[in-house]
Amino acid sequence: MYAIPLTENAELRMLEPWQDTEFLAHIDRARANTDPWIPWASRSTDLESARATLQNYADKQAADSGRIYGIWRDGTLIGGVMFVRFDAETGNCEIGVWAEPAGEGHGLISASVRHLIAYAFGERGMHRVEWWNSAGNTRSRAVARRMGMHLDATLREQSLYKGVRHDMEVWSLLAHEWRGEPNAA
């Protein structure tokens, strides 16, 4: 229900707390790809913590401050996109993504991000979409570039992961720079 087709066999849908079992199984498959980049991946290790992650985003959606969507391919959850932050008052938001290996290389992340950007600018009148990634996450950086985002800054040693400091890149796209692609999410 309320699915946005991405390809003939893939779709974008809301992820909700009642989908905790499916989400946990997916995160277990995605953990090696996701854990270094998405903080909640290392905290979503059992049904209760997976439900808490989804509930956190349900609460953000209710407060209009964030959302989480899943990407299903052939009926299996293989990745997702989210508004990490969404501030309609200031017109600024941040988009994040993740995928398990089965979700990589099919253009599904890029297609989903385009829908979120179109929604942010077209439906909600946002001014700025941000994208944060570890400087070591080349796949994430590639998505930002494909979306036409500009590298605003590299925050040196900003993020701590397993005792190692990582540089974080901050990318952005402004409403007047968006060429407009799919209909809103």
mmCIF file with all atom_site columns, C-alpha atoms in Angstrom, residues 43-160:
data_model
loop_
_atom_site.group_PDB
_atom_site.id
_atom_site.type_symbol
_atom_site.label_atom_id
_atom_site.label_alt_id
_atom_site.label_comp_id
_atom_site.label_asym_id
_atom_site.label_entity_id
_atom_site.label_seq_id
_atom_site.pdbx_PDB_ins_code
_atom_site.Cartn_x
_atom_site.Cartn_y
_atom_site.Cartn_z
_atom_site.occupancy
_atom_site.B_iso_or_equiv
_atom_site.pdbx_formal_charge
_atom_site.auth_seq_id
_atom_site.auth_comp_id
_atom_site.auth_asym_id
_atom_site.auth_atom_id
_atom_site.pdbx_PDB_model_num
ATOM 1   C CA . ARG A 1 43  ? 22.110 -0.621 17.774 1.00 0.00 ? 43  ARG A CA 1
ATOM 2   C CA . SER A 1 44  ? 19.436 -2.618 15.868 1.00 0.00 ? 44  SER A CA 1
ATOM 3   C CA . THR A 1 45  ? 20.558 -6.083 16.930 1.00 0.00 ? 45  THR A CA 1
ATOM 4   C CA . ASP A 1 46  ? 17.387 -7.723 18.246 1.00 0.00 ? 46  ASP A CA 1
ATOM 5   C CA . LEU A 1 47  ? 13.640 -7.355 17.775 1.00 0.00 ? 47  LEU A CA 1
ATOM 6   C CA . GLU A 1 48  ? 13.235 -4.807 20.556 1.00 0.00 ? 48  GLU A CA 1
ATOM 7   C CA . SER A 1 49  ? 16.049 -2.547 19.327 1.00 0.00 ? 49  SER A CA 1
ATOM 8   C CA . ALA A 1 50  ? 14.934 -2.879 15.682 1.00 0.00 ? 50  ALA A CA 1
ATOM 9   C CA . ARG A 1 51  ? 11.407 -1.857 16.702 1.00 0.00 ? 51  ARG A CA 1
ATOM 10  C CA . ALA A 1 52  ? 12.881 1.059  18.687 1.00 0.00 ? 52  ALA A CA 1
ATOM 11  C CA . THR A 1 53  ? 14.743 2.281  15.589 1.00 0.00 ? 53  THR A CA 1
ATOM 12  C CA . LEU A 1 54  ? 11.546 2.178  13.527 1.00 0.00 ? 54  LEU A CA 1
ATOM 13  C CA . GLN A 1 55  ? 9.533  3.754  16.360 1.00 0.00 ? 55  GLN A CA 1
ATOM 14  C CA . ASN A 1 56  ? 12.058 6.590  16.560 1.00 0.00 ? 56  ASN A CA 1
ATOM 15  C CA . TYR A 1 57  ? 11.366 7.363  12.898 1.00 0.00 ? 57  TYR A CA 1
ATOM 16  C CA . ALA A 1 58  ? 7.602  6.965  13.378 1.00 0.00 ? 58  ALA A CA 1
ATOM 17  C CA . ASP A 1 59  ? 7.846  9.550  16.156 1.00 0.00 ? 59  ASP A CA 1
ATOM 18  C CA . LYS A 1 60  ? 9.913  11.808 13.899 1.00 0.00 ? 60  LYS A CA 1
ATOM 19  C CA . GLN A 1 61  ? 7.299  11.462 11.163 1.00 0.00 ? 61  GLN A CA 1
ATOM 20  C CA . ALA A 1 62  ? 4.528  12.386 13.610 1.00 0.00 ? 62  ALA A CA 1
ATOM 21  C CA . ALA A 1 63  ? 6.549  15.469 14.596 1.00 0.00 ? 63  ALA A CA 1
ATOM 22  C CA . ASP A 1 64  ? 7.351  16.232 10.917 1.00 0.00 ? 64  ASP A CA 1
ATOM 23  C CA . SER A 1 65  ? 11.066 16.030 11.710 1.00 0.00 ? 65  SER A CA 1
ATOM 24  C CA . GLY A 1 66  ? 12.132 12.880 9.820  1.00 0.00 ? 66  GLY A CA 1
ATOM 25  C CA . ARG A 1 67  ? 10.914 9.776  7.962  1.00 0.00 ? 67  ARG A CA 1
ATOM 26  C CA . ILE A 1 68  ? 12.164 6.351  6.955  1.00 0.00 ? 68  ILE A CA 1
ATOM 27  C CA . TYR A 1 69  ? 11.350 4.403  3.787  1.00 0.00 ? 69  TYR A CA 1
ATOM 28  C CA . GLY A 1 70  ? 12.249 0.882  2.731  1.00 0.00 ? 70  GLY A CA 1
ATOM 29  C CA . ILE A 1 71  ? 13.197 -0.341 -0.718 1.00 0.00 ? 71  ILE A CA 1
ATOM 30  C CA . TRP A 1 72  ? 11.723 -3.715 -1.643 1.00 0.00 ? 72  TRP A CA 1
ATOM 31  C CA . ARG A 1 73  ? 13.023 -5.692 -4.603 1.00 0.00 ? 73  ARG A CA 1
ATOM 32  C CA . ASP A 1 74  ? 11.088 -8.797 -5.619 1.00 0.00 ? 74  ASP A CA 1
ATOM 33  C CA . GLY A 1 75  ? 9.192  -8.536 -2.335 1.00 0.00 ? 75  GLY A CA 1
ATOM 34  C CA . THR A 1 76  ? 12.302 -8.451 -0.108 1.00 0.00 ? 76  THR A CA 1
ATOM 35  C CA . LEU A 1 77  ? 13.474 -5.429 1.885  1.00 0.00 ? 77  LEU A CA 1
ATOM 36  C CA . ILE A 1 78  ? 16.978 -4.699 0.527  1.00 0.00 ? 78  ILE A CA 1
ATOM 37  C CA . GLY A 1 79  ? 17.694 -1.097 1.574  1.00 0.00 ? 79  GLY A CA 1
ATOM 38  C CA . GLY A 1 80  ? 16.196 2.235  2.382  1.00 0.00 ? 80  GLY A CA 1
ATOM 39  C CA . VAL A 1 81  ? 16.295 6.002  2.441  1.00 0.00 ? 81  VAL A CA 1
ATOM 40  C CA . MET A 1 82  ? 15.406 8.439  5.165  1.00 0.00 ? 82  MET A CA 1
ATOM 41  C CA . PHE A 1 83  ? 15.045 12.023 6.116  1.00 0.00 ? 83  PHE A CA 1
ATOM 42  C CA . VAL A 1 84  ? 17.539 11.954 8.971  1.00 0.00 ? 84  VAL A CA 1
ATOM 43  C CA . ARG A 1 85  ? 16.473 15.496 9.825  1.00 0.00 ? 85  ARG A CA 1
ATOM 44  C CA . PHE A 1 86  ? 13.562 17.467 8.406  1.00 0.00 ? 86  PHE A CA 1
ATOM 45  C CA . ASP A 1 87  ? 12.957 21.045 9.529  1.00 0.00 ? 87  ASP A CA 1
ATOM 46  C CA . ALA A 1 88  ? 10.146 22.684 7.578  1.00 0.00 ? 88  ALA A CA 1
ATOM 47  C CA . GLU A 1 89  ? 10.517 25.921 9.533  1.00 0.00 ? 89  GLU A CA 1
ATOM 48  C CA . THR A 1 90  ? 14.108 26.511 8.407  1.00 0.00 ? 90  THR A CA 1
ATOM 49  C CA . GLY A 1 91  ? 13.641 24.741 5.068  1.00 0.00 ? 91  GLY A CA 1
ATOM 50  C CA . ASN A 1 92  ? 16.558 22.380 5.680  1.00 0.00 ? 92  ASN A CA 1
ATOM 51  C CA . CYS A 1 93  ? 16.643 18.589 5.671  1.00 0.00 ? 93  CYS A CA 1
ATOM 52  C CA . GLU A 1 94  ? 19.148 15.756 5.465  1.00 0.00 ? 94  GLU A CA 1
ATOM 53  C CA . ILE A 1 95  ? 18.784 12.556 3.458  1.00 0.00 ? 95  ILE A CA 1
ATOM 54  C CA . GLY A 1 96  ? 20.540 9.291  4.314  1.00 0.00 ? 96  GLY A CA 1
ATOM 55  C CA . VAL A 1 97  ? 20.588 5.845  2.695  1.00 0.00 ? 97  VAL A CA 1
ATOM 56  C CA . TRP A 1 98  ? 21.660 2.267  3.293  1.00 0.00 ? 98  TRP A CA 1
ATOM 57  C CA . ALA A 1 99  ? 21.570 -1.058 1.419  1.00 0.00 ? 99  ALA A CA 1
ATOM 58  C CA . GLU A 1 100 ? 22.472 -4.681 1.785  1.00 0.00 ? 100 GLU A CA 1
ATOM 59  C CA . PRO A 1 101 ? 24.590 -6.233 -1.009 1.00 0.00 ? 101 PRO A CA 1
ATOM 60  C CA . ALA A 1 102 ? 21.448 -7.347 -2.927 1.00 0.00 ? 102 ALA A CA 1
ATOM 61  C CA . GLY A 1 103 ? 20.378 -3.689 -3.069 1.00 0.00 ? 103 GLY A CA 1
ATOM 62  C CA . GLU A 1 104 ? 23.555 -2.359 -4.632 1.00 0.00 ? 104 GLU A CA 1
ATOM 63  C CA . GLY A 1 105 ? 24.232 -1.728 -8.290 1.00 0.00 ? 105 GLY A CA 1
ATOM 64  C CA . HIS A 1 106 ? 20.620 -1.527 -9.515 1.00 0.00 ? 106 HIS A CA 1
ATOM 65  C CA . GLY A 1 107 ? 20.089 2.244  -9.307 1.00 0.00 ? 107 GLY A CA 1
ATOM 66  C CA . LEU A 1 108 ? 17.453 1.825  -6.582 1.00 0.00 ? 108 LEU A CA 1
ATOM 67  C CA . ILE A 1 109 ? 19.165 4.067  -4.032 1.00 0.00 ? 109 ILE A CA 1
ATOM 68  C CA . SER A 1 110 ? 19.569 6.885  -6.567 1.00 0.00 ? 110 SER A CA 1
ATOM 69  C CA . ALA A 1 111 ? 15.963 6.531  -7.760 1.00 0.00 ? 111 ALA A CA 1
ATOM 70  C CA . SER A 1 112 ? 14.723 6.637  -4.162 1.00 0.00 ? 112 SER A CA 1
ATOM 71  C CA . VAL A 1 113 ? 16.838 9.676  -3.291 1.00 0.00 ? 113 VAL A CA 1
ATOM 72  C CA . ARG A 1 114 ? 15.436 11.493 -6.322 1.00 0.00 ? 114 ARG A CA 1
ATOM 73  C CA . HIS A 1 115 ? 11.923 10.885 -4.986 1.00 0.00 ? 115 HIS A CA 1
ATOM 74  C CA . LEU A 1 116 ? 12.842 12.270 -1.565 1.00 0.00 ? 116 LEU A CA 1
ATOM 75  C CA . ILE A 1 117 ? 14.496 15.337 -3.086 1.00 0.00 ? 117 ILE A CA 1
ATOM 76  C CA . ALA A 1 118 ? 11.465 15.953 -5.319 1.00 0.00 ? 118 ALA A CA 1
ATOM 77  C CA . TYR A 1 119 ? 9.184  15.626 -2.282 1.00 0.00 ? 119 TYR A CA 1
ATOM 78  C CA . ALA A 1 120 ? 11.333 17.972 -0.175 1.00 0.00 ? 120 ALA A CA 1
ATOM 79  C CA . PHE A 1 121 ? 11.519 20.691 -2.818 1.00 0.00 ? 121 PHE A CA 1
ATOM 80  C CA . GLY A 1 122 ? 8.266  20.174 -4.724 1.00 0.00 ? 122 GLY A CA 1
ATOM 81  C CA . GLU A 1 123 ? 5.757  19.193 -2.044 1.00 0.00 ? 123 GLU A CA 1
ATOM 82  C CA . ARG A 1 124 ? 7.239  20.714 1.091  1.00 0.00 ? 124 ARG A CA 1
ATOM 83  C CA . GLY A 1 125 ? 8.983  23.800 -0.232 1.00 0.00 ? 125 GLY A CA 1
ATOM 84  C CA . MET A 1 126 ? 12.305 22.998 1.403  1.00 0.00 ? 126 MET A CA 1
ATOM 85  C CA . HIS A 1 127 ? 15.244 25.236 0.548  1.00 0.00 ? 127 HIS A CA 1
ATOM 86  C CA . ARG A 1 128 ? 18.238 22.975 1.212  1.00 0.00 ? 128 ARG A CA 1
ATOM 87  C CA . VAL A 1 129 ? 18.795 19.214 1.140  1.00 0.00 ? 129 VAL A CA 1
ATOM 88  C CA . GLU A 1 130 ? 21.938 17.975 2.879  1.00 0.00 ? 130 GLU A CA 1
ATOM 89  C CA . TRP A 1 131 ? 23.856 14.736 2.529  1.00 0.00 ? 131 TRP A CA 1
ATOM 90  C CA . TRP A 1 132 ? 26.450 13.676 5.113  1.00 0.00 ? 132 TRP A CA 1
ATOM 91  C CA . ASN A 1 133 ? 28.848 10.824 4.486  1.00 0.00 ? 133 ASN A CA 1
ATOM 92  C CA . SER A 1 134 ? 32.104 9.494  5.835  1.00 0.00 ? 134 SER A CA 1
ATOM 93  C CA . ALA A 1 135 ? 34.932 10.508 3.521  1.00 0.00 ? 135 ALA A CA 1
ATOM 94  C CA . GLY A 1 136 ? 35.725 6.793  3.272  1.00 0.00 ? 136 GLY A CA 1
ATOM 95  C CA . ASN A 1 137 ? 32.261 5.905  1.974  1.00 0.00 ? 137 ASN A CA 1
ATOM 96  C CA . THR A 1 138 ? 32.854 6.242  -1.759 1.00 0.00 ? 138 THR A CA 1
ATOM 97  C CA . ARG A 1 139 ? 29.466 4.754  -2.724 1.00 0.00 ? 139 ARG A CA 1
ATOM 98  C CA . SER A 1 140 ? 27.645 7.391  -0.686 1.00 0.00 ? 140 SER A CA 1
ATOM 99  C CA . ARG A 1 141 ? 29.768 10.174 -2.143 1.00 0.00 ? 141 ARG A CA 1
ATOM 100 C CA . ALA A 1 142 ? 28.904 8.901  -5.636 1.00 0.00 ? 142 ALA A CA 1
ATOM 101 C CA . VAL A 1 143 ? 25.171 9.200  -4.914 1.00 0.00 ? 143 VAL A CA 1
ATOM 102 C CA . ALA A 1 144 ? 25.617 12.806 -3.753 1.00 0.00 ? 144 ALA A CA 1
ATOM 103 C CA . ARG A 1 145 ? 27.446 13.599 -6.969 1.00 0.00 ? 145 ARG A CA 1
ATOM 104 C CA . ARG A 1 146 ? 24.787 11.873 -9.119 1.00 0.00 ? 146 ARG A CA 1
ATOM 105 C CA . MET A 1 147 ? 22.136 14.051 -7.460 1.00 0.00 ? 147 MET A CA 1
ATOM 106 C CA . GLY A 1 148 ? 24.067 17.181 -8.454 1.00 0.00 ? 148 GLY A CA 1
ATOM 107 C CA . MET A 1 149 ? 25.001 18.061 -4.888 1.00 0.00 ? 149 MET A CA 1
ATOM 108 C CA . HIS A 1 150 ? 27.920 20.312 -4.023 1.00 0.00 ? 150 HIS A CA 1
ATOM 109 C CA . LEU A 1 151 ? 30.590 19.464 -1.458 1.00 0.00 ? 151 LEU A CA 1
ATOM 110 C CA . ASP A 1 152 ? 30.311 22.192 1.174  1.00 0.00 ? 152 ASP A CA 1
ATOM 111 C CA . ALA A 1 153 ? 32.860 20.971 3.703  1.00 0.00 ? 153 ALA A CA 1
ATOM 112 C CA . THR A 1 154 ? 34.923 18.139 5.041  1.00 0.00 ? 154 THR A CA 1
ATOM 113 C CA . LEU A 1 155 ? 34.702 17.974 8.829  1.00 0.00 ? 155 LEU A CA 1
ATOM 114 C CA . ARG A 1 156 ? 38.027 16.518 9.865  1.00 0.00 ? 156 ARG A CA 1
ATOM 115 C CA . GLU A 1 157 ? 37.897 13.626 12.341 1.00 0.00 ? 157 GLU A CA 1
ATOM 116 C CA . GLN A 1 158 ? 34.276 14.503 13.171 1.00 0.00 ? 158 GLN A CA 1
ATOM 117 C CA . SER A 1 159 ? 32.895 10.971 13.617 1.00 0.00 ? 159 SER A CA 1
ATOM 118 C CA . LEU A 1 160 ? 34.104 8.240  15.978 1.00 0.00 ? 160 LEU A CA 1
#
